[in-house]
Each structure stands twice: as C-alpha cells, then as structure tokens.
Coordinates of C-alpha atoms in Angstrom, one line a residue:
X8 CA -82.4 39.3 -96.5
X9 CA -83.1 41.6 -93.1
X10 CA -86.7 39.8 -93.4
X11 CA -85.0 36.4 -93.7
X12 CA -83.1 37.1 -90.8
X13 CA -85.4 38.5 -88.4
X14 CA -87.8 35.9 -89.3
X15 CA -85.3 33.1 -88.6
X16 CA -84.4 34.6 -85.6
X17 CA -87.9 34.6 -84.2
X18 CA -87.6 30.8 -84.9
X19 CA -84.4 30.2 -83.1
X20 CA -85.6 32.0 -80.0
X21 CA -88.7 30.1 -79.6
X22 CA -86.9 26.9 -79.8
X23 CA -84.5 28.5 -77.1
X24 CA -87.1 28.7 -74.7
X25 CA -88.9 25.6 -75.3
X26 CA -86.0 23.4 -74.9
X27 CA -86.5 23.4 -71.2
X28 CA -88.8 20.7 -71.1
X29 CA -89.3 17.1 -71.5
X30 CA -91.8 18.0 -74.0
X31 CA -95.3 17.6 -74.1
X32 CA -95.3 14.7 -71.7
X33 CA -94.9 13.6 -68.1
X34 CA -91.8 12.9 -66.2
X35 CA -91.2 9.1 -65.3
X36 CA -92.7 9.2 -62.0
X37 CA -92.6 5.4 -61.4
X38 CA -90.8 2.0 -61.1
X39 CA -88.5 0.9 -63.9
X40 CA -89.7 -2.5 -63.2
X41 CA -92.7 -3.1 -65.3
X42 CA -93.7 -6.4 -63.6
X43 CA -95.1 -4.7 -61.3
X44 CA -97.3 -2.3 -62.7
X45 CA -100.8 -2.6 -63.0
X46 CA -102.5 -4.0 -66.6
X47 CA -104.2 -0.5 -66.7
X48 CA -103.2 2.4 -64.9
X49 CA -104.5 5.7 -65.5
X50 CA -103.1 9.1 -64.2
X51 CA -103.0 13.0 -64.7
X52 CA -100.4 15.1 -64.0
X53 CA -98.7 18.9 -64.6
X54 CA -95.4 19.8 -65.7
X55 CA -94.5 24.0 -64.9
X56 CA -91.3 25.8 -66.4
X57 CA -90.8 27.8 -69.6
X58 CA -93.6 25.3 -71.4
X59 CA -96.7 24.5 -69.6
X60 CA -98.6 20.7 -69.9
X61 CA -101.6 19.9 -68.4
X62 CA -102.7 16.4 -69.3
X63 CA -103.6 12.1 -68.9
X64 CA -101.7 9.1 -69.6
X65 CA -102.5 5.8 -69.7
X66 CA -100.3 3.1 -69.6
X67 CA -100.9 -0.7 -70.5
X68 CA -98.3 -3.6 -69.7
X69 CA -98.1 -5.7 -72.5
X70 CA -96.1 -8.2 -70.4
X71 CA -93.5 -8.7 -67.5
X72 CA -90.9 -6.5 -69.4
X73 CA -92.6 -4.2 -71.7
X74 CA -95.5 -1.2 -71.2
X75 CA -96.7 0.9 -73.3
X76 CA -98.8 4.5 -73.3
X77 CA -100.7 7.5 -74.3
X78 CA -100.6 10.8 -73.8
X79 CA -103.1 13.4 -74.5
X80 CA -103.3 17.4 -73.1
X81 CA -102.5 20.8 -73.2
X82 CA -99.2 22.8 -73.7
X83 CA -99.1 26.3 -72.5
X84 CA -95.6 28.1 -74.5
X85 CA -95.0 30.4 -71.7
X86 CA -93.1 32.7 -74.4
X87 CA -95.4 33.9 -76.5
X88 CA -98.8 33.1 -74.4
X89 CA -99.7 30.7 -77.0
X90 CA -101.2 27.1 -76.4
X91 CA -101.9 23.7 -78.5
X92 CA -103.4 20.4 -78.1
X93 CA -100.9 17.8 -77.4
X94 CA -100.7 14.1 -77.9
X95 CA -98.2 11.2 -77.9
X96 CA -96.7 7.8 -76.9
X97 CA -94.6 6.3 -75.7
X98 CA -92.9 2.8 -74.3
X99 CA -91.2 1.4 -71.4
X100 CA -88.8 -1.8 -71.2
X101 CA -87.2 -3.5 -68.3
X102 CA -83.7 -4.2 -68.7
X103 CA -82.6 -7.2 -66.7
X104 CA -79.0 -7.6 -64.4
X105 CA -77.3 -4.1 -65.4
X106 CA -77.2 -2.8 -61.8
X107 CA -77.5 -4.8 -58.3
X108 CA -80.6 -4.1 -57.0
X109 CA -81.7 -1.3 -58.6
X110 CA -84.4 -2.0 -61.4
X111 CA -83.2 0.0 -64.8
X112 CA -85.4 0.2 -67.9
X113 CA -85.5 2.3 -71.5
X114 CA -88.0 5.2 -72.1
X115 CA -88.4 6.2 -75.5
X116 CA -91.2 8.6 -76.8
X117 CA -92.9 10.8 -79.1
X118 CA -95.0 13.9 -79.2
X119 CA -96.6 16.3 -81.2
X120 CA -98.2 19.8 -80.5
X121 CA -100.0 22.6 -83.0
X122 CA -100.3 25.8 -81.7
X123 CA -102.1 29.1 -83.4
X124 CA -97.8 29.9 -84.6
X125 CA -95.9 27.3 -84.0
X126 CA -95.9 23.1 -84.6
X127 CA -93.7 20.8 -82.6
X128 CA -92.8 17.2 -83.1
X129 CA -90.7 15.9 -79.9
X130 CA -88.7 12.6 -79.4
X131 CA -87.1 11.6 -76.3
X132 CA -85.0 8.4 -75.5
X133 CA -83.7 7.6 -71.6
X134 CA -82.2 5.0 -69.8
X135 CA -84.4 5.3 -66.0
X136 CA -83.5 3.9 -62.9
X137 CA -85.3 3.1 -59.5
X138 CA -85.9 1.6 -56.4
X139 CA -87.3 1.1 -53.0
X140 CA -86.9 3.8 -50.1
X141 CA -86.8 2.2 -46.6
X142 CA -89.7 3.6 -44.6
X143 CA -91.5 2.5 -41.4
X144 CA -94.8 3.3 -42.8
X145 CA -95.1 2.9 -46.5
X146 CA -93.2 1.8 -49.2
X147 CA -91.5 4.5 -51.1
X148 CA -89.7 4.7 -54.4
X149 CA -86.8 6.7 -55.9
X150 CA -86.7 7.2 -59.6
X151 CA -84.2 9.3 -62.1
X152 CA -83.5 9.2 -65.4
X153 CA -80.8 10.2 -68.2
X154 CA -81.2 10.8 -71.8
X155 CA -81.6 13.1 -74.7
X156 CA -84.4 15.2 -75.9
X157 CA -85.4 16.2 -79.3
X158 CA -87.3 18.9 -80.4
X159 CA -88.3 20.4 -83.6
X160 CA -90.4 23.4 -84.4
X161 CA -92.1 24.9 -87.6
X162 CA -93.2 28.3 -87.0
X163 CA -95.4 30.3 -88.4
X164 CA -93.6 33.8 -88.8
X165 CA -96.4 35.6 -90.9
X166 CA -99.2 34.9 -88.6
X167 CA -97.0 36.7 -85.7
X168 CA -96.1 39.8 -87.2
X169 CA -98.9 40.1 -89.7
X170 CA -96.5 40.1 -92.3
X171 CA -95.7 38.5 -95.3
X172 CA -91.9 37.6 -96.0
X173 CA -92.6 35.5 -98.8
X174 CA -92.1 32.6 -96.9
X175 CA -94.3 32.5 -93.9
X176 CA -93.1 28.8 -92.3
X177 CA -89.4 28.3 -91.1
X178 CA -88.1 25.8 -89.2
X179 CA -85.7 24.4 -86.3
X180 CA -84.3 21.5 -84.3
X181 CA -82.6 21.2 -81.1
X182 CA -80.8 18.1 -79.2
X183 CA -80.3 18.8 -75.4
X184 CA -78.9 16.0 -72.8
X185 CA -81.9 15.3 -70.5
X186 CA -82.2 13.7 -66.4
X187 CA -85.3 14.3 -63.9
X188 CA -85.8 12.4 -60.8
X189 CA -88.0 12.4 -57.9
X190 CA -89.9 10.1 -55.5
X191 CA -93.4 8.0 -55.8
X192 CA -95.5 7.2 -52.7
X193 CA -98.7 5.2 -52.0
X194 CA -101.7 7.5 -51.4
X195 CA -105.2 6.6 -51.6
X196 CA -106.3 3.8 -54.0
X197 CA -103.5 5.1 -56.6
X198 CA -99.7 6.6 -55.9
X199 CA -98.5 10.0 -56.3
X200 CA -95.2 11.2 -57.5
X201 CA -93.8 14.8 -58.0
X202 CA -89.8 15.0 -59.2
X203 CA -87.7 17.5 -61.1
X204 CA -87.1 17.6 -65.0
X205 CA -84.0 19.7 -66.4
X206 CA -83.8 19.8 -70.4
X207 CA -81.5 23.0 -70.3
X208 CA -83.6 24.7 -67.8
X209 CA -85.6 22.8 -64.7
X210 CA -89.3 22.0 -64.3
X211 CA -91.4 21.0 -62.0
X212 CA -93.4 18.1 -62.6
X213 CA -96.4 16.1 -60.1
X214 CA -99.2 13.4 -61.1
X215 CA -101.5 10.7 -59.5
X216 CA -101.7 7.4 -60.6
X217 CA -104.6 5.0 -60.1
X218 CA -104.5 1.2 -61.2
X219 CA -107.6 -0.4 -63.1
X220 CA -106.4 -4.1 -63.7

C-alpha cells in the first residue's frame, strides 16, 4: 500500500504542474472571424511556463464560418526535464450576432504527447472573442478567450524510480477553467501575435503567421 501511495502521488503531482498550460498547442493569436483568414496559413510559435512547446500549425478555412488545423511539435515538462513529441487539431467556428461588433467564435481541440515517463491526451473547448484596435499606422487586433481545459496523464512510475510496484502505469485527469488574451499586428508578409495563457498558472505564448492562399 506505501508503494501504491507514493506511486500515485508521483502521478498527482505531475498533473499538478502540467495543468498550467493550454496544452501542447498555441494560444488563439488571431481573429474570431474566419472570413477573413487566408485559405492556407502557416505559422510557428512558443508557449514558456511550467510546460514547454515549441512547434507549427497550419490552418485551412474550409469556408466563411469554419477553419480547421494541425498541430505538430515539441513539449518540454519543465518538472521532471522530460520532453515528447506532440501533435494535434483542432477547429474554429464563427458564431454570427452574439455581441455588437466584436466577432466571437468556438475553439475546440485535441492533443496528444508521449514522453520517456509520462503520456498525455489534452482537450480544450473556448468560446474567443476579437476585434479591431484603432491605430494610425496599422491595423491591430485584440483577442481573448474563455474556456476549459482538459488533461489526462498516464505515467510511467517504474521507469522513474527504477522500481517495480507491480503496477508500473497509473493514471490521472484534471479540468481547469481556462482565458488567454493578447494582440495580433501586421509585420512583414505574415502577422505576429504574442498574448498570455493562464490554465491555473500563466504562460507566455508568441508566433508568426504567414498566409499561402
């Protein structure tokens, strides 16, 4: 039972330190109006706080309301020094005439990350909001968004202590209330974005986006 308990323990404080983030994915970092996004649009982008990710998107509008995209990178889990490929999807929907003047859409997604101790499966659902910022020079947007997070995690307790407790995988969940926001701004041929992400702790999250179609 003291094995049991230590090993489940291990488990609930590696989910306590990976809640922090919108997992394995980018923060919004653009319009909630889909019409006027690009066909193809291509970016890459970092997220920093208690778990790391390094990665690309692409996103593809499927028509004036809906989008849809990929994710692929790397997650750094600053706890334990451990890292794993990550990969996921997601989509994006315009939701006409719920606010004046300020475009609103629904985010939902999924992710997945392996790690040399630990697996993750990730699902996140947000209602995101946005608009213009009034500028001499360029055209600016605003963007946040509210929602929940969920995270679970199977963890590999015999491969971190080197022991065996006769069951070597245990696992956890986790449901946290999730917002970010930030700003987007033309630069270049693409636009950049950087915002904050809080999921029980806050992140920092920056990309660049360039349109192909």
């Amino acid at each position: 039972m003291k094995k049991l308990a230590l090993a489940l323990a291990v488990s609930g404080a590696i989910m306590s330190s990976t809640a922090s983030a919108e997992v394995f994915g980018f923060a919004f970092g653009r319009s909630a109006n889909v019409a006027n996004y690009t066909n193809l649009s291509v970016e890459g982008g970092i997220q920093v706080g208690d778990l790391d990710f390094y990665g690309a998107r692409a996103t593809y509008k499927l028509n004036q309301q809906l989008a849809v995209y990929g994710d692929l990178g790397l997650a750094d889990y600053d706890f334990n020094g451990d890292d794993g490929f990550a990969f996921g999807g997601g989509l994006i929907y315009t939701l006409d005439g719920v606010l004046p003047e300020i475009d609103t859409a629904l985010n939902g997604s999924f992710h997945m990350s392996s790690g040399d101790y630990v697996d993750f499966t990730a699902f996140s659902v947000r209602a995101v909001f946005s608009d213009d910022i009034p500028t001499q020079n360029v055209t600016m947007n605003w963007y946040g968004s509210v929602g929940l997070e969920y995270l679970s995690a199977d963890v590999d307790v015999c491969d971190v202590y080197g022991v065996n407790f006769g069951r070597c995988t245990y696992s956890d969940s986790d449901t946290e209330l999730a917002f970010g926001g930030g700003v987007v701004l033309p630069l270049g041929p693409g636009e950049a974005y950087g915002g904050l992400e809080y999921v029980d702790d806050m992140m920092l999250a920056v990309g660049y986006r360039v349109g192909l179609q």
